[in-house]
Coordinates of C-alpha atoms in Angstrom, one line a residue:
X1 CA 306.5 -31.2 65.3
X2 CA 308.5 -32.7 62.4
X3 CA 305.4 -34.8 61.5
X4 CA 303.2 -31.7 61.5
X5 CA 305.6 -29.9 59.2
X6 CA 305.8 -32.9 56.9
X7 CA 302.0 -33.0 56.5
X8 CA 301.8 -29.3 55.9
X9 CA 304.4 -29.6 53.1
X10 CA 302.4 -32.4 51.5
X11 CA 299.2 -30.3 51.7
X12 CA 300.9 -27.3 50.0
X13 CA 302.2 -29.5 47.2
X14 CA 298.8 -31.0 46.6
X15 CA 297.2 -27.6 46.6
X16 CA 299.8 -26.3 44.1
X17 CA 299.1 -29.2 41.8
X18 CA 295.4 -28.8 41.8
X19 CA 295.8 -25.2 40.9
X20 CA 297.5 -26.0 37.7
X21 CA 296.2 -29.4 36.7
X22 CA 292.8 -29.5 35.0
X23 CA 289.9 -31.0 36.8
X24 CA 289.0 -34.0 34.6
X25 CA 285.4 -34.7 33.8
X26 CA 283.8 -37.3 31.7
X27 CA 284.0 -36.5 28.0
X28 CA 280.4 -37.8 27.7
X29 CA 279.2 -34.7 29.5
X30 CA 281.1 -32.4 27.1
X31 CA 280.5 -31.6 23.5
X32 CA 283.0 -32.5 20.8
X33 CA 284.3 -29.6 18.7
X34 CA 286.5 -29.0 15.6
X35 CA 289.2 -26.5 14.9
X36 CA 287.6 -23.5 13.1
X37 CA 290.8 -21.5 12.5
X38 CA 293.4 -22.2 9.8
X39 CA 295.9 -22.9 12.6
X40 CA 295.3 -23.4 16.3
X41 CA 297.9 -23.8 19.1
X42 CA 297.6 -26.5 21.7
X43 CA 299.0 -25.1 24.9
X44 CA 300.1 -26.3 28.3
X45 CA 297.7 -24.1 30.2
X46 CA 294.5 -21.9 29.7
X47 CA 296.1 -18.8 28.4
X48 CA 298.2 -17.3 25.6
X49 CA 301.3 -17.1 27.8
X50 CA 301.6 -20.9 28.2
X51 CA 304.0 -22.8 26.0
X52 CA 302.8 -24.3 22.7
X53 CA 302.6 -28.1 22.7
X54 CA 301.4 -28.6 19.1
X55 CA 299.8 -26.7 16.1
X56 CA 296.4 -28.1 15.1
X57 CA 295.0 -27.9 11.6
X58 CA 291.6 -26.6 10.5
X59 CA 288.6 -29.1 10.9
X60 CA 290.7 -31.3 13.3
X61 CA 288.4 -33.0 15.8
X62 CA 288.7 -32.2 19.5
X63 CA 287.5 -34.2 22.4
X64 CA 286.6 -31.7 25.2
X65 CA 287.6 -32.9 28.7
X66 CA 287.2 -29.7 30.7
X67 CA 287.0 -25.9 30.4
X68 CA 288.1 -22.8 32.2
X69 CA 286.7 -19.4 31.1
X70 CA 287.2 -19.1 27.3
X71 CA 289.6 -22.0 27.2
X72 CA 289.0 -25.7 26.6
X73 CA 291.0 -28.7 27.8
X74 CA 291.0 -31.1 24.9
X75 CA 292.4 -34.4 23.6
X76 CA 293.3 -34.8 19.9
X77 CA 295.7 -37.3 18.2
X78 CA 296.7 -38.7 21.6
X79 CA 297.8 -35.4 22.9
X80 CA 296.1 -33.3 25.6
X81 CA 296.2 -29.5 26.1
X82 CA 294.4 -26.2 26.2
X83 CA 292.9 -24.4 23.2
X84 CA 291.1 -21.0 22.8
X85 CA 287.4 -21.8 22.5
X86 CA 286.7 -18.9 20.2
X87 CA 288.8 -20.6 17.5
X88 CA 286.8 -23.8 17.6
X89 CA 283.2 -24.6 16.8
X90 CA 280.7 -27.3 17.6
X91 CA 281.0 -30.5 15.5
X92 CA 278.0 -30.5 13.2
X93 CA 275.3 -33.0 14.0
X94 CA 275.0 -35.2 10.9
X95 CA 271.3 -35.7 11.5
X96 CA 270.2 -32.1 12.0
X97 CA 271.0 -28.6 11.0
X98 CA 270.0 -25.3 12.5
X99 CA 268.8 -22.1 10.9
X100 CA 268.4 -18.7 12.4
X101 CA 265.3 -16.8 11.4
X102 CA 265.8 -13.1 11.7
X103 CA 263.1 -11.1 13.6
X104 CA 264.2 -7.5 13.1
X105 CA 265.4 -5.3 10.3
X106 CA 269.1 -4.1 10.0
X107 CA 270.4 -6.8 12.4
X108 CA 274.2 -6.3 12.6
X109 CA 276.5 -9.2 11.7
X110 CA 279.7 -8.8 13.6
X111 CA 283.2 -10.3 12.9
X112 CA 283.4 -11.5 16.5
X113 CA 280.8 -12.1 19.3
X114 CA 281.1 -8.7 20.8
X115 CA 279.4 -5.3 20.5
X116 CA 282.8 -3.8 20.0
X117 CA 283.6 -6.0 17.0
X118 CA 283.3 -4.5 13.4
X119 CA 280.0 -4.8 11.6
X120 CA 280.5 -6.9 8.4
X121 CA 276.9 -6.9 7.2
X122 CA 273.2 -6.7 8.0
X123 CA 270.2 -9.0 7.9
X124 CA 266.5 -8.3 7.6
X125 CA 263.3 -9.6 8.9
X126 CA 262.4 -13.1 7.8
X127 CA 265.9 -14.0 6.3
X128 CA 267.3 -17.4 7.2
X129 CA 270.9 -18.2 7.7
X130 CA 272.7 -21.4 8.8
X131 CA 273.8 -21.6 12.4
X132 CA 277.4 -22.8 13.0
X133 CA 277.9 -22.1 16.7
X134 CA 276.4 -20.6 19.8
X135 CA 278.2 -18.8 22.6
X136 CA 276.4 -17.1 25.5
X137 CA 274.1 -14.4 23.9
X138 CA 275.7 -14.8 20.4
X139 CA 275.1 -17.1 17.5
X140 CA 277.7 -17.7 14.7
X141 CA 276.1 -17.8 11.3
X142 CA 277.1 -18.5 7.7
X143 CA 277.0 -15.3 5.7
X144 CA 277.9 -15.0 2.1
X145 CA 280.4 -17.9 2.1
X146 CA 281.9 -16.6 5.4
X147 CA 281.0 -16.5 9.0
X148 CA 279.8 -13.8 11.4
X149 CA 278.1 -13.3 14.7
X150 CA 274.6 -12.0 15.6
X151 CA 272.8 -11.4 18.9
X152 CA 270.6 -14.2 19.9
X153 CA 268.0 -11.8 21.2
X154 CA 266.7 -11.0 17.7
X155 CA 266.5 -14.4 16.1
X156 CA 264.6 -17.7 16.4
X157 CA 266.7 -20.8 16.0
X158 CA 265.0 -23.6 14.0
X159 CA 266.3 -27.2 13.8
X160 CA 265.5 -29.6 11.0
X161 CA 266.4 -33.2 10.2
X162 CA 268.2 -33.7 6.9
X163 CA 266.0 -36.7 6.1
X164 CA 262.7 -34.9 6.6
X165 CA 261.0 -32.6 4.1
X166 CA 258.5 -29.9 5.0
X167 CA 256.2 -28.6 2.2
X168 CA 255.9 -25.4 4.2
X169 CA 259.6 -24.8 4.5
X170 CA 262.4 -24.4 2.0
X171 CA 266.1 -24.3 2.5
X172 CA 267.1 -20.7 3.0
X173 CA 268.3 -18.6 0.1
X174 CA 271.7 -17.9 1.7
X175 CA 272.4 -21.6 2.0
X176 CA 271.5 -22.3 -1.6
X177 CA 274.1 -19.7 -2.6
X178 CA 276.9 -22.0 -1.5
X179 CA 277.3 -23.3 -5.1
X180 CA 276.9 -19.8 -6.6
X181 CA 279.8 -18.8 -8.8
X182 CA 279.0 -15.1 -9.5
X183 CA 279.6 -12.2 -7.1
X184 CA 278.0 -8.8 -7.4
X185 CA 279.6 -5.7 -5.7
X186 CA 277.1 -4.0 -3.4
X187 CA 279.3 -1.1 -2.2
X188 CA 280.4 2.0 -4.1
X189 CA 283.9 0.6 -4.7
X190 CA 286.2 -2.1 -3.4
X191 CA 289.9 -2.7 -3.9
X192 CA 290.9 -5.9 -5.8
X193 CA 294.2 -7.3 -4.5
X194 CA 296.8 -9.7 -5.9
X195 CA 296.7 -11.9 -2.8
X196 CA 294.1 -12.5 0.0
X197 CA 295.8 -9.9 2.2
X198 CA 295.0 -6.3 3.0
X199 CA 298.7 -5.5 2.5
X200 CA 298.9 -7.1 -0.9
X201 CA 299.4 -5.2 -4.1
X202 CA 296.3 -3.5 -5.6
X203 CA 295.2 -4.7 -9.0
X204 CA 292.3 -2.2 -9.5
X205 CA 288.9 -1.1 -8.3
X206 CA 285.6 -3.1 -8.6
X207 CA 282.6 -0.8 -8.6
X208 CA 279.0 -1.2 -7.4
X209 CA 276.8 -3.4 -9.5
X210 CA 279.7 -5.1 -11.3
X211 CA 279.5 -8.9 -11.5
X212 CA 282.5 -11.2 -11.3
X213 CA 283.1 -14.9 -11.7
X214 CA 284.3 -16.6 -8.5
X215 CA 287.4 -18.8 -9.0
X216 CA 288.4 -19.7 -5.4
X217 CA 287.7 -18.9 -1.7
X218 CA 290.0 -18.4 1.3
X219 CA 288.0 -17.7 4.4
X220 CA 286.6 -14.2 4.1
X221 CA 288.3 -13.6 0.7
X222 CA 287.1 -14.5 -2.8
X223 CA 289.3 -14.9 -5.8
X224 CA 287.6 -13.5 -8.9
X225 CA 288.2 -13.1 -12.6
X226 CA 289.1 -9.4 -12.7
X227 CA 289.2 -8.5 -16.4
X228 CA 291.3 -11.5 -17.2
X229 CA 293.5 -11.3 -14.1
X230 CA 293.1 -13.3 -10.9
X231 CA 292.4 -11.0 -8.0
X232 CA 291.1 -11.1 -4.4
X233 CA 288.3 -9.1 -2.7
X234 CA 286.8 -9.2 0.7
X235 CA 283.5 -11.1 0.6
X236 CA 281.6 -8.7 2.8
X237 CA 281.4 -6.1 0.0
X238 CA 279.0 -7.9 -2.3
X239 CA 276.5 -10.8 -2.7
X240 CA 276.1 -14.0 -4.5
X241 CA 273.7 -14.6 -7.3
X242 CA 271.8 -17.9 -7.5
X243 CA 270.5 -18.8 -10.9
X244 CA 268.2 -21.4 -9.4
X245 CA 266.2 -18.8 -7.6
X246 CA 262.6 -18.6 -8.8
X247 CA 261.7 -15.0 -8.2
X248 CA 258.1 -15.3 -9.3
X249 CA 257.5 -18.1 -6.7
X250 CA 259.4 -16.2 -4.0
X251 CA 257.3 -13.1 -4.4
X252 CA 254.2 -15.1 -3.8
X253 CA 255.4 -16.6 -0.5
X254 CA 255.6 -15.4 3.0
X255 CA 257.9 -16.5 5.8
X256 CA 256.8 -16.8 9.4
X257 CA 259.0 -14.7 11.8
X258 CA 257.9 -15.9 15.2
X259 CA 257.4 -19.4 16.7
X260 CA 253.7 -20.0 17.6
X261 CA 252.3 -17.5 15.1
X262 CA 248.5 -17.8 14.9
X263 CA 247.0 -18.8 11.6
X264 CA 243.3 -17.8 11.8
X265 CA 240.0 -18.6 10.0
X266 CA 239.3 -14.9 9.1
X267 CA 241.5 -11.8 8.8
X268 CA 241.0 -10.7 12.4
X269 CA 242.7 -11.1 15.7
X270 CA 239.4 -12.1 17.2
X271 CA 238.9 -15.0 14.7
X272 CA 239.4 -18.7 15.6
X273 CA 242.9 -20.0 15.5
X274 CA 243.4 -22.9 13.0
X275 CA 247.0 -23.7 13.8
X276 CA 250.3 -22.3 15.1
X277 CA 253.0 -21.8 12.6
X278 CA 256.7 -21.8 13.5
X279 CA 259.5 -19.4 12.6
X280 CA 260.9 -20.0 9.1
X281 CA 257.9 -21.8 7.7
X282 CA 256.8 -20.5 4.3
X283 CA 253.4 -20.5 2.8
X284 CA 251.9 -19.6 -0.6
X285 CA 249.9 -16.4 -0.7
X286 CA 246.5 -16.5 -2.4
X287 CA 245.6 -12.9 -1.9
X288 CA 246.1 -9.9 0.4
X289 CA 243.2 -8.7 2.5
X290 CA 244.1 -5.4 4.1
X291 CA 246.9 -6.1 6.6
X292 CA 246.4 -9.9 6.3
X293 CA 247.6 -12.5 4.0
X294 CA 245.3 -15.3 2.8
X295 CA 247.5 -18.3 2.6
X296 CA 247.4 -21.9 1.4
X297 CA 247.7 -24.4 4.3
X298 CA 248.5 -28.1 4.2
X299 CA 245.5 -30.5 3.4
X300 CA 244.0 -27.9 1.0
X301 CA 242.9 -25.6 3.9
X302 CA 242.9 -21.8 3.7
X303 CA 243.9 -19.5 6.5
X304 CA 244.9 -15.9 7.3
X305 CA 248.1 -14.6 8.9
X306 CA 248.7 -11.0 10.0
X307 CA 251.2 -9.1 7.9
X308 CA 253.2 -7.8 10.8
X309 CA 254.4 -11.3 11.9
X310 CA 255.7 -12.4 8.4
X311 CA 258.1 -11.2 5.8
X312 CA 257.9 -11.5 2.0
X313 CA 261.0 -12.4 0.1
X314 CA 263.3 -11.1 2.8
X315 CA 261.5 -7.7 2.9
X316 CA 260.0 -6.1 5.9
X317 CA 256.4 -6.8 6.8
X318 CA 253.3 -5.0 5.6
X319 CA 253.3 -1.3 6.5
X320 CA 250.3 -0.1 8.3
X321 CA 248.2 2.4 6.5
X322 CA 248.1 5.6 8.4
X323 CA 244.6 7.0 8.4
X324 CA 243.9 10.7 9.1
X325 CA 243.0 10.9 12.8
X326 CA 240.3 12.8 14.4
X327 CA 239.8 13.6 18.0
X328 CA 238.2 10.8 20.0
X329 CA 239.7 8.2 17.7
X330 CA 243.0 6.3 17.4
X331 CA 243.0 5.9 13.7
X332 CA 246.5 5.3 12.3
X333 CA 248.0 5.0 15.8
X334 CA 250.2 2.0 16.4
X335 CA 250.3 0.6 19.9
X336 CA 252.3 -2.4 21.2
X337 CA 250.9 -4.0 24.3
X338 CA 253.4 -6.0 26.4
X339 CA 251.8 -8.6 28.7
X340 CA 254.6 -9.1 31.3
X341 CA 256.3 -12.5 31.8
X342 CA 255.1 -15.7 30.2
X343 CA 256.2 -19.3 29.7
X344 CA 258.8 -20.4 32.3
X345 CA 258.8 -16.9 33.7
X346 CA 255.6 -16.7 35.7
X347 CA 256.3 -13.4 37.4
X348 CA 255.0 -13.0 40.9
X349 CA 252.2 -15.1 42.5
X350 CA 249.7 -14.2 45.2
X351 CA 248.7 -16.2 48.3
X352 CA 245.5 -17.1 46.4
X353 CA 247.6 -18.5 43.6
X354 CA 247.0 -15.6 41.2
X355 CA 249.8 -15.9 38.6
X356 CA 251.1 -12.6 37.2
X357 CA 251.8 -14.0 33.7
X358 CA 248.2 -15.1 33.4
X359 CA 246.5 -11.9 34.4
X360 CA 248.8 -9.6 32.5
X361 CA 247.7 -11.4 29.3
X362 CA 244.0 -11.2 30.2
X363 CA 244.5 -7.5 30.9
X364 CA 246.3 -6.9 27.6
X365 CA 243.7 -8.8 25.6
X366 CA 240.9 -6.7 27.1
X367 CA 242.8 -3.4 26.5
X368 CA 243.5 -4.5 22.9
X369 CA 239.8 -4.8 22.3
X370 CA 239.1 -1.2 23.5
X371 CA 242.0 0.3 21.5
X372 CA 241.1 -1.5 18.3
X373 CA 237.5 -0.3 18.5
X374 CA 238.9 3.2 18.6
X375 CA 240.8 2.5 15.4
X376 CA 244.3 1.7 16.7
X377 CA 246.6 -0.8 15.1
X378 CA 247.4 -3.0 18.2
X379 CA 250.1 -5.7 18.5
X380 CA 250.8 -7.9 21.5
X381 CA 254.4 -9.0 22.3
X382 CA 252.9 -12.4 23.2
X383 CA 249.4 -13.8 22.5
X384 CA 249.7 -17.0 24.6
X385 CA 251.7 -18.5 27.5
X386 CA 255.2 -18.3 26.0
X387 CA 258.5 -16.8 27.1
X388 CA 259.6 -13.7 25.1
X389 CA 262.9 -12.1 25.9
X390 CA 262.9 -8.5 27.0
X391 CA 265.1 -7.4 24.0
X392 CA 262.6 -9.1 21.6
X393 CA 259.8 -7.1 23.2
X394 CA 261.7 -3.9 22.6
X395 CA 262.6 -5.0 19.1
X396 CA 258.9 -5.4 18.3
X397 CA 258.3 -1.8 19.4
X398 CA 261.0 -0.6 17.1
X399 CA 260.0 -2.9 14.3
X400 CA 256.4 -1.6 14.4
X401 CA 257.5 2.0 14.9
X402 CA 255.1 2.0 17.8
X403 CA 253.5 5.3 18.8
X404 CA 253.1 3.9 22.3
X405 CA 254.4 0.8 24.0
X406 CA 252.5 -0.2 27.2
X407 CA 254.1 -2.9 29.4
X408 CA 251.6 -4.4 31.9
X409 CA 252.6 -5.9 35.2
X410 CA 251.4 -6.6 38.7
X411 CA 253.7 -5.9 41.7
X412 CA 254.9 -7.7 44.8
X413 CA 256.8 -7.0 48.0
X414 CA 258.0 -8.9 51.1
X415 CA 255.9 -6.4 53.1
X416 CA 252.3 -7.7 52.5
X417 CA 250.8 -4.4 53.7
X418 CA 252.2 -2.4 50.7
X419 CA 249.5 -1.7 48.1
X420 CA 248.7 0.6 45.1
X421 CA 249.4 1.1 41.4
X422 CA 252.5 2.8 39.8
X423 CA 253.3 4.1 36.4
X424 CA 257.0 4.1 35.3
X425 CA 259.0 5.8 32.5
X426 CA 262.7 6.1 31.9
X427 CA 263.5 8.7 29.1
X428 CA 262.2 12.2 29.3
X429 CA 260.2 11.7 26.0
X430 CA 258.2 9.0 27.8
X431 CA 257.2 11.0 30.8
X432 CA 254.2 12.8 29.2
X433 CA 252.6 9.5 28.1
X434 CA 253.2 8.1 31.5
X435 CA 251.4 11.1 33.1
X436 CA 248.4 10.8 30.9
X437 CA 248.0 7.0 31.3
X438 CA 248.5 7.3 35.1
X439 CA 245.8 10.0 35.4
X440 CA 243.4 7.8 33.4
X441 CA 244.0 4.8 35.6
X442 CA 243.7 6.9 38.8
X443 CA 240.2 8.0 37.8
X444 CA 239.0 4.4 37.5
X445 CA 240.8 2.6 40.3
X446 CA 240.2 2.9 44.1
X447 CA 243.7 1.5 44.9
X448 CA 246.3 3.6 46.5
X449 CA 247.9 6.0 43.9
X450 CA 251.7 5.6 44.1
X451 CA 252.3 8.1 41.4
X452 CA 254.4 8.4 38.2
X453 CA 258.0 7.4 38.8
X454 CA 261.2 6.9 36.8
X455 CA 262.0 3.2 36.5
X456 CA 265.2 1.6 35.2
X457 CA 263.5 -1.2 33.3
X458 CA 265.0 -2.6 30.1
X459 CA 261.8 -2.4 28.2
X460 CA 261.8 1.4 28.9
X461 CA 265.6 2.1 29.0
X462 CA 266.3 0.4 25.7
X463 CA 263.2 1.6 24.0
X464 CA 263.4 4.3 21.4
X465 CA 259.7 4.5 21.3
X466 CA 257.2 6.2 23.6
X467 CA 257.0 3.5 26.3
X468 CA 255.6 3.2 29.9
X469 CA 255.4 0.3 32.3
X470 CA 252.4 -0.1 34.6
X471 CA 252.3 -2.0 38.0
X472 CA 248.5 -2.4 38.5
X473 CA 248.5 -3.4 42.2
X474 CA 250.3 -5.8 44.6
X475 CA 249.6 -9.5 44.4
X476 CA 251.6 -9.8 47.6
X477 CA 248.9 -7.9 49.4
X478 CA 246.1 -10.5 50.1
X479 CA 243.3 -7.9 50.1
X480 CA 244.5 -6.3 46.9
X481 CA 245.1 -9.7 45.3
X482 CA 241.4 -10.5 45.8
X483 CA 240.4 -7.2 44.2
X484 CA 242.8 -7.5 41.3
X485 CA 241.7 -11.0 40.3
X486 CA 238.2 -9.9 39.2
X487 CA 236.7 -9.1 35.8
X488 CA 235.4 -5.8 37.3
X489 CA 239.0 -4.7 38.2
X490 CA 240.4 -5.5 34.8
X491 CA 237.5 -3.6 33.1
X492 CA 238.2 -0.5 35.2
X493 CA 242.0 -0.8 34.8
X494 CA 241.9 -1.2 31.0
X495 CA 239.3 1.6 30.7
X496 CA 241.6 3.9 32.6
X497 CA 244.6 3.0 30.4
X498 CA 242.5 3.4 27.3
X499 CA 241.2 6.9 28.3
X500 CA 244.7 8.0 29.2
X501 CA 246.0 6.9 25.8
X502 CA 243.1 8.5 24.0
X503 CA 243.5 11.8 25.8
X504 CA 247.3 11.8 25.2
X505 CA 246.8 11.4 21.4
X506 CA 243.9 13.9 21.3
X507 CA 246.1 16.5 22.9
X508 CA 248.7 15.9 20.2
X509 CA 246.3 17.3 17.7
X510 CA 246.1 20.7 19.3

């Protein structure tokens, strides 16, 4: 009995120790970081309530041994302890640097990686900013000599080697501003203070458009020459000027927004693809041909790129010309087609090995042809087998101010007897389009009609545009899969969608 009690005590002690001691892992499997805050406390445990072991200085290197939640167990200067991860950042790779290429307009920059954090600025389509850190769905960027956080759903991250040079790519304008010594106020008015502190004495007011010489920097604060006095202002209320900027050259260049953008032989989506450009690459513009840019490619080649997948000098893409529409046409109507899934997300698969991501793209391409012939401006969220996040698909609908967003899918169920097609909407303003499209499809297909239903899908729920999602049959049903995977079925399905869209917009003219 005594022996049993002895072993029980030993087990309780071991259990207690393993609760409070970190589980050590090889540092080779963890990234090294540096202190990002001006001061950082090294604590005994993973929380603010634990005693402070030491105070670390900014830029001090940390060897990460383990982690627990938002806390890191680190070694520095021969000491080990816990630090708050949000006050550290990844140690910069000397051989590479990362840029974020912005894919939407009015992208909020936040003080912390949270939707509840204050907005400190905005970025626009095509702008490029330096990446400093990545955390979950957030990316820390350099913004006007300071740092902020943006959602990773609306950017493309690009990595370059310092030693390499790319004729099609230039270092971003915001990075070049590091050496700028002039600051222009961009808000109506901002208080100039004696010290870099919101409680400090006020020296005066700086007004919109006024330019000041920068004397010093302290995190988000700038010391300026304020009419002969040294004063401090918050850096988020203005912008830096760079004398080295060649405005004439910039105005004649475009920046690619999306990875894998098609550069074509002629100004048409049906033209042959010459190459795929990557986000952030810049090209000289020879001329503008309607909604297309004629650009200079490497090796003296000429190509065309669509105006809706590029930006010019940080400005939004080409605006579509709205033609006066007549019944029976879609002139001036902007439609975004969303082929479901793609890349490492294949969607569902049938017993006959029909892959959803492949047939959604085929269906979208066929539908695009019909809609374009009727005069619509049609954009695809993806034109090849690549993964595109759901938020980015919605962002494209917003970016293009789509009159209709059509998401194309094929269904699946564990019950292989279930069959039929369904049309979904989420918001009340989407229901009418869903009804029209569904009726058009129902007239063309002989599959079971599962009706129009409300569906809680992100591409509908988060979409401010008129959006519907179609499930054009069940790949899990062997008989239906055989029908679905035919050219005849896709022709009928796309004709039904086309006729539903056309009737919807025709009735808007009444």
